[in-house]
């Protein structure tokens, strides 16, 4: 058997969950995480929940993979959520000061955060398009 079973993937309409099954996330398997994130990115997922609730150890390689995932999702207006109740992991991620990382206790909280973020993005998009229609090229299109 290959060692591609550190995680299980669940893909929903607006987000994906990477359910990490290994006890640790680090040098031995962080590449698997990066590959999973890349795969999801190719499928246009900007919202990813990494469930680390079964994971007790996180090293610099794991932190780096999480940092990359966060950057990819944020660039697309999405959220990268790490779920853990493990104090040591939460502290490690806090110390890493990863921009825009969302750290929560449960997958459900992650799902809620993603829906809220999507709603906010939709409102912002509406605001942007209203602003353009006042002064932009689209002004007066109704009268053709």
PDB file of C-alpha atoms in Angstrom:
ATOM      1  CA  UNK A   1       0.000   0.000   0.000  1.00  0.00           C
ATOM      2  CA  UNK A   2       1.157   3.515  -0.734  1.00  0.00           C
ATOM      3  CA  UNK A   3       1.512   6.022   2.045  1.00  0.00           C
ATOM      4  CA  UNK A   4      -1.118   8.316   0.569  1.00  0.00           C
ATOM      5  CA  UNK A   5      -3.452   7.692   3.468  1.00  0.00           C
ATOM      6  CA  UNK A   6      -2.407  10.332   5.988  1.00  0.00           C
ATOM      7  CA  UNK A   7      -5.679  12.048   5.228  1.00  0.00           C
ATOM      8  CA  UNK A   8      -9.172  11.695   3.861  1.00  0.00           C
ATOM      9  CA  UNK A   9     -10.687  14.231   1.504  1.00  0.00           C
ATOM     10  CA  UNK A  10     -14.262  15.441   1.620  1.00  0.00           C
ATOM     11  CA  UNK A  11     -15.374  17.801  -1.120  1.00  0.00           C
ATOM     12  CA  UNK A  12     -18.493  19.892  -0.761  1.00  0.00           C
ATOM     13  CA  UNK A  13     -19.961  22.523  -3.023  1.00  0.00           C
ATOM     14  CA  UNK A  14     -18.219  25.528  -1.531  1.00  0.00           C
ATOM     15  CA  UNK A  15     -15.438  24.028   0.559  1.00  0.00           C
ATOM     16  CA  UNK A  16     -13.266  20.958   1.043  1.00  0.00           C
ATOM     17  CA  UNK A  17     -12.223  19.218   4.239  1.00  0.00           C
ATOM     18  CA  UNK A  18      -8.827  17.573   4.583  1.00  0.00           C
ATOM     19  CA  UNK A  19      -9.289  15.182   7.468  1.00  0.00           C
ATOM     20  CA  UNK A  20      -5.744  14.544   8.676  1.00  0.00           C
ATOM     21  CA  UNK A  21      -5.492  11.051  10.151  1.00  0.00           C
ATOM     22  CA  UNK A  22      -1.822  10.946  11.078  1.00  0.00           C
ATOM     23  CA  UNK A  23      -0.586  11.620  14.605  1.00  0.00           C
ATOM     24  CA  UNK A  24       1.792  14.212  13.262  1.00  0.00           C
ATOM     25  CA  UNK A  25       2.054  16.690  10.433  1.00  0.00           C
ATOM     26  CA  UNK A  26       5.665  17.267   9.566  1.00  0.00           C
ATOM     27  CA  UNK A  27       8.709  16.429   7.492  1.00  0.00           C
ATOM     28  CA  UNK A  28       7.549  12.873   6.761  1.00  0.00           C
ATOM     29  CA  UNK A  29       4.129  13.778   5.371  1.00  0.00           C
ATOM     30  CA  UNK A  30       3.803  17.541   4.858  1.00  0.00           C
ATOM     31  CA  UNK A  31       4.293  16.999   1.122  1.00  0.00           C
ATOM     32  CA  UNK A  32       1.080  14.967   1.085  1.00  0.00           C
ATOM     33  CA  UNK A  33      -0.732  17.956   2.536  1.00  0.00           C
ATOM     34  CA  UNK A  34       0.792  20.313  -0.028  1.00  0.00           C
ATOM     35  CA  UNK A  35      -0.245  17.957  -2.837  1.00  0.00           C
ATOM     36  CA  UNK A  36      -3.796  17.765  -1.477  1.00  0.00           C
ATOM     37  CA  UNK A  37      -3.985  21.576  -1.305  1.00  0.00           C
ATOM     38  CA  UNK A  38      -2.674  21.854  -4.868  1.00  0.00           C
ATOM     39  CA  UNK A  39      -5.207  19.297  -6.068  1.00  0.00           C
ATOM     40  CA  UNK A  40      -8.058  21.212  -4.442  1.00  0.00           C
ATOM     41  CA  UNK A  41      -6.764  24.497  -5.819  1.00  0.00           C
ATOM     42  CA  UNK A  42      -6.815  23.032  -9.339  1.00  0.00           C
ATOM     43  CA  UNK A  43     -10.442  22.110  -8.695  1.00  0.00           C
ATOM     44  CA  UNK A  44     -11.120  25.761  -7.804  1.00  0.00           C
ATOM     45  CA  UNK A  45     -11.511  25.312  -4.074  1.00  0.00           C
ATOM     46  CA  UNK A  46     -10.638  28.546  -2.267  1.00  0.00           C
ATOM     47  CA  UNK A  47     -12.081  27.329   1.028  1.00  0.00           C
ATOM     48  CA  UNK A  48     -10.239  24.499   2.725  1.00  0.00           C
ATOM     49  CA  UNK A  49     -10.666  23.101   6.229  1.00  0.00           C
ATOM     50  CA  UNK A  50      -7.703  21.160   7.564  1.00  0.00           C
ATOM     51  CA  UNK A  51      -8.971  19.013  10.407  1.00  0.00           C
ATOM     52  CA  UNK A  52      -6.043  18.346  12.740  1.00  0.00           C
ATOM     53  CA  UNK A  53      -8.144  17.082  15.639  1.00  0.00           C
ATOM     54  CA  UNK A  54      -6.383  13.689  15.557  1.00  0.00           C
ATOM     55  CA  UNK A  55      -2.945  15.250  15.274  1.00  0.00           C
ATOM     56  CA  UNK A  56      -0.694  15.895  18.259  1.00  0.00           C
ATOM     57  CA  UNK A  57       2.573  16.958  16.634  1.00  0.00           C
ATOM     58  CA  UNK A  58       3.330  19.710  14.171  1.00  0.00           C
ATOM     59  CA  UNK A  59       6.825  20.667  13.043  1.00  0.00           C
ATOM     60  CA  UNK A  60       8.206  23.417  10.822  1.00  0.00           C
ATOM     61  CA  UNK A  61       7.422  21.491   7.635  1.00  0.00           C
ATOM     62  CA  UNK A  62       3.797  21.197   8.699  1.00  0.00           C
ATOM     63  CA  UNK A  63       3.666  24.889   9.570  1.00  0.00           C
ATOM     64  CA  UNK A  64       5.140  25.730   6.171  1.00  0.00           C
ATOM     65  CA  UNK A  65       2.509  23.623   4.362  1.00  0.00           C
ATOM     66  CA  UNK A  66      -0.244  25.362   6.334  1.00  0.00           C
ATOM     67  CA  UNK A  67       1.276  28.743   5.499  1.00  0.00           C
ATOM     68  CA  UNK A  68       1.205  27.879   1.770  1.00  0.00           C
ATOM     69  CA  UNK A  69      -2.367  26.644   1.985  1.00  0.00           C
ATOM     70  CA  UNK A  70      -3.451  29.818   3.736  1.00  0.00           C
ATOM     71  CA  UNK A  71      -1.780  31.985   1.110  1.00  0.00           C
ATOM     72  CA  UNK A  72      -3.384  30.099  -1.785  1.00  0.00           C
ATOM     73  CA  UNK A  73      -6.877  30.341  -0.293  1.00  0.00           C
ATOM     74  CA  UNK A  74      -6.535  33.988   0.761  1.00  0.00           C
ATOM     75  CA  UNK A  75      -5.370  35.020  -2.709  1.00  0.00           C
ATOM     76  CA  UNK A  76      -8.647  33.614  -4.039  1.00  0.00           C
ATOM     77  CA  UNK A  77     -10.736  35.395  -1.402  1.00  0.00           C
ATOM     78  CA  UNK A  78     -11.266  32.170   0.488  1.00  0.00           C
ATOM     79  CA  UNK A  79     -10.408  30.822   3.919  1.00  0.00           C
ATOM     80  CA  UNK A  80      -7.935  28.231   5.088  1.00  0.00           C
ATOM     81  CA  UNK A  81      -9.204  26.906   8.395  1.00  0.00           C
ATOM     82  CA  UNK A  82      -7.202  24.719  10.747  1.00  0.00           C
ATOM     83  CA  UNK A  83      -9.294  22.781  13.257  1.00  0.00           C
ATOM     84  CA  UNK A  84      -7.608  21.653  16.453  1.00  0.00           C
ATOM     85  CA  UNK A  85      -8.349  21.518  20.159  1.00  0.00           C
ATOM     86  CA  UNK A  86      -4.731  20.645  20.826  1.00  0.00           C
ATOM     87  CA  UNK A  87      -3.074  23.391  22.851  1.00  0.00           C
ATOM     88  CA  UNK A  88       0.458  22.702  21.579  1.00  0.00           C
ATOM     89  CA  UNK A  89      -0.598  22.893  17.939  1.00  0.00           C
ATOM     90  CA  UNK A  90      -2.640  26.036  18.449  1.00  0.00           C
ATOM     91  CA  UNK A  91       0.315  27.669  20.190  1.00  0.00           C
ATOM     92  CA  UNK A  92       2.713  26.574  17.477  1.00  0.00           C
ATOM     93  CA  UNK A  93       0.475  28.105  14.799  1.00  0.00           C
ATOM     94  CA  UNK A  94      -0.046  31.295  16.813  1.00  0.00           C
ATOM     95  CA  UNK A  95       3.709  31.625  17.173  1.00  0.00           C
ATOM     96  CA  UNK A  96       4.148  31.187  13.408  1.00  0.00           C
ATOM     97  CA  UNK A  97       2.045  34.335  12.860  1.00  0.00           C
ATOM     98  CA  UNK A  98       0.540  33.124   9.591  1.00  0.00           C
ATOM     99  CA  UNK A  99      -1.390  35.938   7.913  1.00  0.00           C
ATOM    100  CA  UNK A 100      -5.129  35.280   7.523  1.00  0.00           C
ATOM    101  CA  UNK A 101      -5.025  31.829   9.106  1.00  0.00           C
ATOM    102  CA  UNK A 102      -8.310  30.860  10.748  1.00  0.00           C
ATOM    103  CA  UNK A 103      -7.826  28.605  13.756  1.00  0.00           C
ATOM    104  CA  UNK A 104     -10.971  27.028  15.222  1.00  0.00           C
ATOM    105  CA  UNK A 105     -12.057  24.207  17.540  1.00  0.00           C
ATOM    106  CA  UNK A 106     -14.491  22.278  15.344  1.00  0.00           C
ATOM    107  CA  UNK A 107     -15.110  21.592  11.673  1.00  0.00           C
ATOM    108  CA  UNK A 108     -18.621  23.013  12.057  1.00  0.00           C
ATOM    109  CA  UNK A 109     -17.176  26.345  13.218  1.00  0.00           C
ATOM    110  CA  UNK A 110     -14.943  26.242  10.157  1.00  0.00           C
ATOM    111  CA  UNK A 111     -17.910  25.671   7.869  1.00  0.00           C
ATOM    112  CA  UNK A 112     -19.742  28.598   9.499  1.00  0.00           C
ATOM    113  CA  UNK A 113     -16.710  30.849   9.079  1.00  0.00           C
ATOM    114  CA  UNK A 114     -16.499  29.940   5.392  1.00  0.00           C
ATOM    115  CA  UNK A 115     -20.167  30.703   4.774  1.00  0.00           C
ATOM    116  CA  UNK A 116     -19.801  34.052   6.537  1.00  0.00           C
ATOM    117  CA  UNK A 117     -16.695  34.881   4.525  1.00  0.00           C
ATOM    118  CA  UNK A 118     -18.483  33.983   1.270  1.00  0.00           C
ATOM    119  CA  UNK A 119     -21.413  36.208   2.232  1.00  0.00           C
ATOM    120  CA  UNK A 120     -19.078  39.104   2.988  1.00  0.00           C
ATOM    121  CA  UNK A 121     -17.345  38.607  -0.348  1.00  0.00           C
ATOM    122  CA  UNK A 122     -20.700  38.680  -2.139  1.00  0.00           C
ATOM    123  CA  UNK A 123     -21.660  41.933  -0.412  1.00  0.00           C
ATOM    124  CA  UNK A 124     -18.312  43.452  -1.343  1.00  0.00           C
ATOM    125  CA  UNK A 125     -18.733  42.366  -4.952  1.00  0.00           C
ATOM    126  CA  UNK A 126     -22.146  44.017  -5.048  1.00  0.00           C
ATOM    127  CA  UNK A 127     -20.674  47.234  -3.621  1.00  0.00           C
ATOM    128  CA  UNK A 128     -17.887  47.193  -6.205  1.00  0.00           C
ATOM    129  CA  UNK A 129     -20.229  46.735  -9.162  1.00  0.00           C
ATOM    130  CA  UNK A 130     -22.553  49.488  -7.919  1.00  0.00           C
ATOM    131  CA  UNK A 131     -19.619  51.871  -7.751  1.00  0.00           C
ATOM    132  CA  UNK A 132     -18.575  51.052 -11.291  1.00  0.00           C
ATOM    133  CA  UNK A 133     -22.005  51.463 -12.786  1.00  0.00           C
ATOM    134  CA  UNK A 134     -22.153  55.076 -11.629  1.00  0.00           C
ATOM    135  CA  UNK A 135     -19.016  56.198 -13.416  1.00  0.00           C
ATOM    136  CA  UNK A 136     -17.764  53.269 -15.432  1.00  0.00           C
ATOM    137  CA  UNK A 137     -18.275  52.108 -18.995  1.00  0.00           C
ATOM    138  CA  UNK A 138     -21.566  50.433 -18.152  1.00  0.00           C
ATOM    139  CA  UNK A 139     -23.253  53.801 -17.593  1.00  0.00           C
ATOM    140  CA  UNK A 140     -26.062  54.369 -20.060  1.00  0.00           C
ATOM    141  CA  UNK A 141     -26.139  50.835 -21.417  1.00  0.00           C
ATOM    142  CA  UNK A 142     -29.853  50.689 -20.671  1.00  0.00           C
ATOM    143  CA  UNK A 143     -30.609  53.296 -23.313  1.00  0.00           C
ATOM    144  CA  UNK A 144     -29.187  51.575 -26.397  1.00  0.00           C
TER     145      UNK A 144
END
